[in-house]
mmCIF file of C-alpha atoms in Angstrom:
data_model
loop_
_atom_site.group_PDB
_atom_site.id
_atom_site.type_symbol
_atom_site.label_atom_id
_atom_site.label_comp_id
_atom_site.label_asym_id
_atom_site.label_seq_id
_atom_site.Cartn_x
_atom_site.Cartn_y
_atom_site.Cartn_z
ATOM 1 C CA MET A 1 24.858 -29.697 -6.357
ATOM 2 C CA SER A 2 23.779 -27.771 -3.244
ATOM 3 C CA ILE A 3 20.643 -25.649 -3.380
ATOM 4 C CA GLN A 4 22.793 -22.520 -3.159
ATOM 5 C CA ASP A 5 24.826 -23.682 -6.182
ATOM 6 C CA PHE A 6 21.580 -24.453 -8.030
ATOM 7 C CA ILE A 7 20.273 -20.950 -7.324
ATOM 8 C CA ARG A 8 23.587 -19.308 -8.261
ATOM 9 C CA ASN A 9 23.581 -21.266 -11.514
ATOM 10 C CA GLU A 10 19.979 -20.287 -12.327
ATOM 11 C CA VAL A 11 20.464 -16.561 -11.699
ATOM 12 C CA THR A 12 23.737 -16.396 -13.585
ATOM 13 C CA SER A 13 22.728 -18.469 -16.608
ATOM 14 C CA ASN A 14 19.373 -16.715 -17.131
ATOM 15 C CA ASP A 15 19.083 -12.961 -17.690
ATOM 16 C CA VAL A 16 15.831 -12.559 -15.772
ATOM 17 C CA VAL A 17 14.685 -15.077 -13.146
ATOM 18 C CA LEU A 18 11.588 -14.858 -10.962
ATOM 19 C CA PHE A 19 11.422 -17.136 -7.929
ATOM 20 C CA MET A 20 7.690 -17.284 -7.288
ATOM 21 C CA LYS A 21 4.787 -19.268 -5.890
ATOM 22 C CA GLY A 22 3.223 -21.071 -8.816
ATOM 23 C CA SER A 23 4.174 -20.505 -12.439
ATOM 24 C CA PRO A 24 3.876 -17.484 -14.758
ATOM 25 C CA GLN A 25 0.853 -19.171 -16.340
ATOM 26 C CA PHE A 26 -0.681 -20.027 -12.929
ATOM 27 C CA PRO A 27 0.619 -17.774 -10.132
ATOM 28 C CA GLN A 28 -0.522 -19.119 -6.767
ATOM 29 C CA CYS A 29 0.003 -15.984 -4.704
ATOM 30 C CA GLY A 30 -1.184 -12.416 -5.224
ATOM 31 C CA PHE A 31 2.265 -10.940 -4.817
ATOM 32 C CA SER A 32 3.848 -13.363 -7.288
ATOM 33 C CA GLY A 33 0.975 -12.667 -9.666
ATOM 34 C CA GLN A 34 1.607 -8.925 -9.490
ATOM 35 C CA VAL A 35 5.252 -9.320 -10.530
ATOM 36 C CA VAL A 36 4.247 -11.686 -13.352
ATOM 37 C CA GLN A 37 1.767 -9.061 -14.616
ATOM 38 C CA ILE A 38 4.449 -6.359 -14.540
ATOM 39 C CA LEU A 39 7.022 -8.491 -16.373
ATOM 40 C CA ASP A 40 4.430 -9.607 -18.951
ATOM 41 C CA HIS A 41 3.341 -5.990 -19.457
ATOM 42 C CA ILE A 42 6.937 -4.889 -20.030
ATOM 43 C CA GLY A 43 7.366 -7.925 -22.276
ATOM 44 C CA VAL A 44 10.831 -8.950 -21.074
ATOM 45 C CA PRO A 45 11.531 -12.701 -21.439
ATOM 46 C CA TYR A 46 12.044 -14.324 -18.022
ATOM 47 C CA LYS A 47 12.273 -17.704 -16.326
ATOM 48 C CA GLY A 48 9.758 -18.519 -13.573
ATOM 49 C CA LEU A 49 10.870 -20.924 -10.835
ATOM 50 C CA ASN A 50 8.114 -22.337 -8.617
ATOM 51 C CA VAL A 51 9.361 -22.468 -5.010
ATOM 52 C CA LEU A 52 6.270 -24.430 -4.001
ATOM 53 C CA GLU A 53 7.762 -27.438 -5.762
ATOM 54 C CA SER A 54 10.656 -27.667 -3.313
ATOM 55 C CA LEU A 55 10.837 -26.664 0.349
ATOM 56 C CA GLU A 56 14.610 -26.696 0.001
ATOM 57 C CA LEU A 57 14.390 -24.103 -2.793
ATOM 58 C CA ARG A 58 11.787 -22.084 -0.896
ATOM 59 C CA ASP A 59 14.104 -21.746 2.131
ATOM 60 C CA GLY A 60 17.345 -21.697 0.125
ATOM 61 C CA ILE A 61 16.341 -18.642 -1.893
ATOM 62 C CA LYS A 62 15.618 -16.703 1.292
ATOM 63 C CA GLN A 63 19.100 -17.417 2.590
ATOM 64 C CA TYR A 64 20.716 -16.720 -0.784
ATOM 65 C CA SER A 65 19.359 -13.169 -0.872
ATOM 66 C CA ASN A 66 18.880 -12.592 2.861
ATOM 67 C CA TRP A 67 15.270 -11.725 1.946
ATOM 68 C CA PRO A 68 12.449 -13.375 3.893
ATOM 69 C CA THR A 69 9.667 -13.469 1.336
ATOM 70 C CA ILE A 70 8.657 -14.700 -2.093
ATOM 71 C CA PRO A 71 8.550 -13.550 -4.949
ATOM 72 C CA GLN A 72 12.133 -12.571 -5.652
ATOM 73 C CA LEU A 73 13.274 -11.042 -8.948
ATOM 74 C CA TYR A 74 16.847 -11.412 -10.257
ATOM 75 C CA VAL A 75 18.230 -9.575 -13.281
ATOM 76 C CA LYS A 76 21.657 -10.529 -14.622
ATOM 77 C CA GLY A 77 22.412 -12.366 -11.385
ATOM 78 C CA GLU A 78 21.523 -9.419 -9.171
ATOM 79 C CA PHE A 79 18.670 -9.446 -6.644
ATOM 80 C CA VAL A 80 16.315 -6.605 -7.604
ATOM 81 C CA GLY A 81 13.634 -7.018 -4.975
ATOM 82 C CA GLY A 82 10.287 -8.453 -4.003
ATOM 83 C CA CYS A 83 6.789 -7.396 -5.048
ATOM 84 C CA ASP A 84 6.853 -3.945 -3.400
ATOM 85 C CA ILE A 85 10.174 -2.897 -4.868
ATOM 86 C CA VAL A 86 9.417 -4.256 -8.356
ATOM 87 C CA ARG A 87 6.048 -2.426 -8.365
ATOM 88 C CA GLU A 88 7.652 0.800 -7.060
ATOM 89 C CA MET A 89 10.389 0.613 -9.722
ATOM 90 C CA PHE A 90 7.817 -0.156 -12.434
ATOM 91 C CA GLN A 91 5.641 2.825 -11.458
ATOM 92 C CA ALA A 92 8.748 5.043 -11.504
ATOM 93 C CA GLY A 93 9.810 3.677 -14.922
ATOM 94 C CA GLU A 94 13.053 2.470 -13.315
ATOM 95 C CA LEU A 95 12.374 -1.187 -14.120
ATOM 96 C CA GLN A 96 11.979 -0.531 -17.838
ATOM 97 C CA SER A 97 15.146 1.604 -17.968
ATOM 98 C CA MET A 98 17.066 -1.001 -15.961
ATOM 99 C CA PHE A 99 16.212 -3.683 -18.533
ATOM 100 C CA LYS A 100 17.195 -1.305 -21.350
ATOM 101 C CA ASP A 101 20.474 -0.399 -19.641
ATOM 102 C CA LYS A 102 21.295 -4.097 -19.267
ATOM 103 C CA GLY A 103 20.575 -4.693 -22.934
ATOM 104 C CA LEU A 104 17.441 -6.757 -22.342
ATOM 105 C CA ALA A 105 14.762 -6.508 -25.032
ATOM 106 C CA THR A 106 11.326 -5.395 -23.896
ATOM 107 C CA THR A 107 8.209 -4.866 -25.976
ATOM 108 C CA THR A 108 7.132 -1.619 -24.308
ATOM 109 C CA VAL A 109 9.220 1.521 -24.875
ATOM 110 C CA ALA A 110 10.820 2.734 -21.598
ATOM 111 C CA MET B 1 -0.233 -16.872 13.438
ATOM 112 C CA ALA B 2 -0.619 -13.155 13.665
ATOM 113 C CA MET B 3 1.012 -9.969 14.871
ATOM 114 C CA ASP B 4 -0.699 -6.768 15.913
ATOM 115 C CA ALA B 5 0.210 -3.392 14.485
ATOM 116 C CA GLY B 6 1.574 -2.148 17.805
ATOM 117 C CA GLU B 7 4.032 -5.027 18.032
ATOM 118 C CA ILE B 8 5.301 -4.365 14.495
ATOM 119 C CA GLU B 9 5.754 -0.669 15.257
ATOM 120 C CA ARG B 10 7.507 -1.437 18.554
ATOM 121 C CA LEU B 11 9.998 -3.804 16.886
ATOM 122 C CA ILE B 12 10.781 -1.357 14.081
ATOM 123 C CA LYS B 13 11.231 1.549 16.499
ATOM 124 C CA ALA B 14 13.452 -0.557 18.760
ATOM 125 C CA ALA B 15 15.849 -0.975 15.835
ATOM 126 C CA LEU B 16 15.273 2.475 14.326
ATOM 127 C CA PRO B 17 14.616 4.859 17.255
ATOM 128 C CA ASP B 18 14.309 7.921 14.971
ATOM 129 C CA ALA B 19 11.905 6.184 12.574
ATOM 130 C CA ASP B 20 8.523 7.613 11.706
ATOM 131 C CA VAL B 21 6.386 4.476 11.361
ATOM 132 C CA THR B 22 2.788 4.233 10.102
ATOM 133 C CA ILE B 23 1.078 0.842 9.905
ATOM 134 C CA ARG B 24 -2.118 0.023 8.026
ATOM 135 C CA ASP B 25 -3.960 -3.247 8.565
ATOM 136 C CA LEU B 26 -4.855 -4.505 5.091
ATOM 137 C CA ALA B 27 -7.046 -7.452 5.920
ATOM 138 C CA GLY B 28 -7.911 -7.374 9.621
ATOM 139 C CA ASP B 29 -6.430 -10.843 10.048
ATOM 140 C CA GLY B 30 -3.191 -9.794 11.730
ATOM 141 C CA ASP B 31 -1.271 -11.198 8.797
ATOM 142 C CA HIS B 32 -1.405 -8.547 6.088
ATOM 143 C CA TYR B 33 -0.137 -5.073 6.829
ATOM 144 C CA ALA B 34 1.244 -2.099 4.924
ATOM 145 C CA ALA B 35 3.907 -0.053 6.643
ATOM 146 C CA SER B 36 5.752 3.089 5.764
ATOM 147 C CA VAL B 37 9.026 3.672 7.573
ATOM 148 C CA VAL B 38 10.927 6.937 7.283
ATOM 149 C CA SER B 39 14.349 7.111 8.900
ATOM 150 C CA ALA B 40 17.530 9.079 8.419
ATOM 151 C CA SER B 41 19.494 5.854 8.715
ATOM 152 C CA PHE B 42 18.209 4.849 5.264
ATOM 153 C CA LYS B 43 20.205 7.644 3.661
ATOM 154 C CA GLY B 44 22.465 6.331 0.859
ATOM 155 C CA LYS B 45 20.953 2.852 1.028
ATOM 156 C CA SER B 46 19.198 1.073 -1.846
ATOM 157 C CA ARG B 47 15.533 0.103 -1.552
ATOM 158 C CA VAL B 48 16.533 -3.522 -1.003
ATOM 159 C CA GLN B 49 18.911 -2.550 1.812
ATOM 160 C CA GLN B 50 16.278 -0.315 3.409
ATOM 161 C CA HIS B 51 13.704 -3.103 3.373
ATOM 162 C CA GLN B 52 16.284 -5.574 4.728
ATOM 163 C CA ILE B 53 16.896 -3.251 7.689
ATOM 164 C CA VAL B 54 13.173 -3.290 8.471
ATOM 165 C CA TYR B 55 12.978 -7.071 8.058
ATOM 166 C CA GLN B 56 15.925 -7.518 10.443
ATOM 167 C CA ALA B 57 14.132 -5.250 12.932
ATOM 168 C CA LEU B 58 11.201 -7.677 12.810
ATOM 169 C CA GLN B 59 13.534 -10.390 14.114
ATOM 170 C CA GLY B 60 12.612 -13.167 11.736
ATOM 171 C CA GLN B 61 8.835 -12.707 12.119
ATOM 172 C CA MET B 62 8.628 -11.620 8.485
ATOM 173 C CA GLY B 63 7.509 -14.544 6.363
ATOM 174 C CA GLY B 64 6.650 -16.488 9.529
ATOM 175 C CA LYS B 65 4.089 -14.976 11.930
ATOM 176 C CA LEU B 66 3.776 -12.069 9.538
ATOM 177 C CA HIS B 67 2.749 -13.237 6.085
ATOM 178 C CA ALA B 68 2.634 -9.972 4.222
ATOM 179 C CA LEU B 69 4.037 -6.542 4.920
ATOM 180 C CA ALA B 70 3.775 -4.103 2.023
ATOM 181 C CA LEU B 71 6.721 -1.862 2.737
ATOM 182 C CA GLN B 72 7.478 1.699 1.746
ATOM 183 C CA THR B 73 10.699 3.159 3.083
ATOM 184 C CA GLY B 74 12.354 6.534 2.728
ATOM 185 C CA THR B 75 14.472 9.220 4.305
ATOM 186 C CA PRO B 76 13.031 12.374 5.853
ATOM 187 C CA GLU B 77 12.955 15.263 3.348
ATOM 188 C CA GLY B 78 15.026 18.399 3.875
#
């Protein structure tokens, strides 16, 4: 399976996927850590994929989304954005309503 | 591996001549900047598309020479 197929499979078979540096328990980059905090605060279940474990994944994800940096958040197979966009959407309440609109359970009320 | 604020602004303005660009150096190490880019060409584009336009303007430096660029993009009001 090519790295692009692997990525496509991950983002389509998991509702919420965060390609990050480190893991949700141990983020190894400030920007990845910020997105983890936001997702944990909202309380939506998500899968963390550590790009530091594979250079092929780390480069492959950037080609897949045509986005040069990590972290990258995917919801229902769609690229949502990196740290800036996720934080901006969270502050505007758009992230919470997006999860609600896509039928994804969250613990905080939008 | 570093870029200076002027170079970032020059690259963005080369791709977006009408853009109003302000750059803030976050760490003084030439690697961590915040930039706000306002341009009419962003009209009708999603945040992701707007940021991608800025990243393309930086000709592949983003994620390489430039480690972090906190981006805020928008269209001119009115």
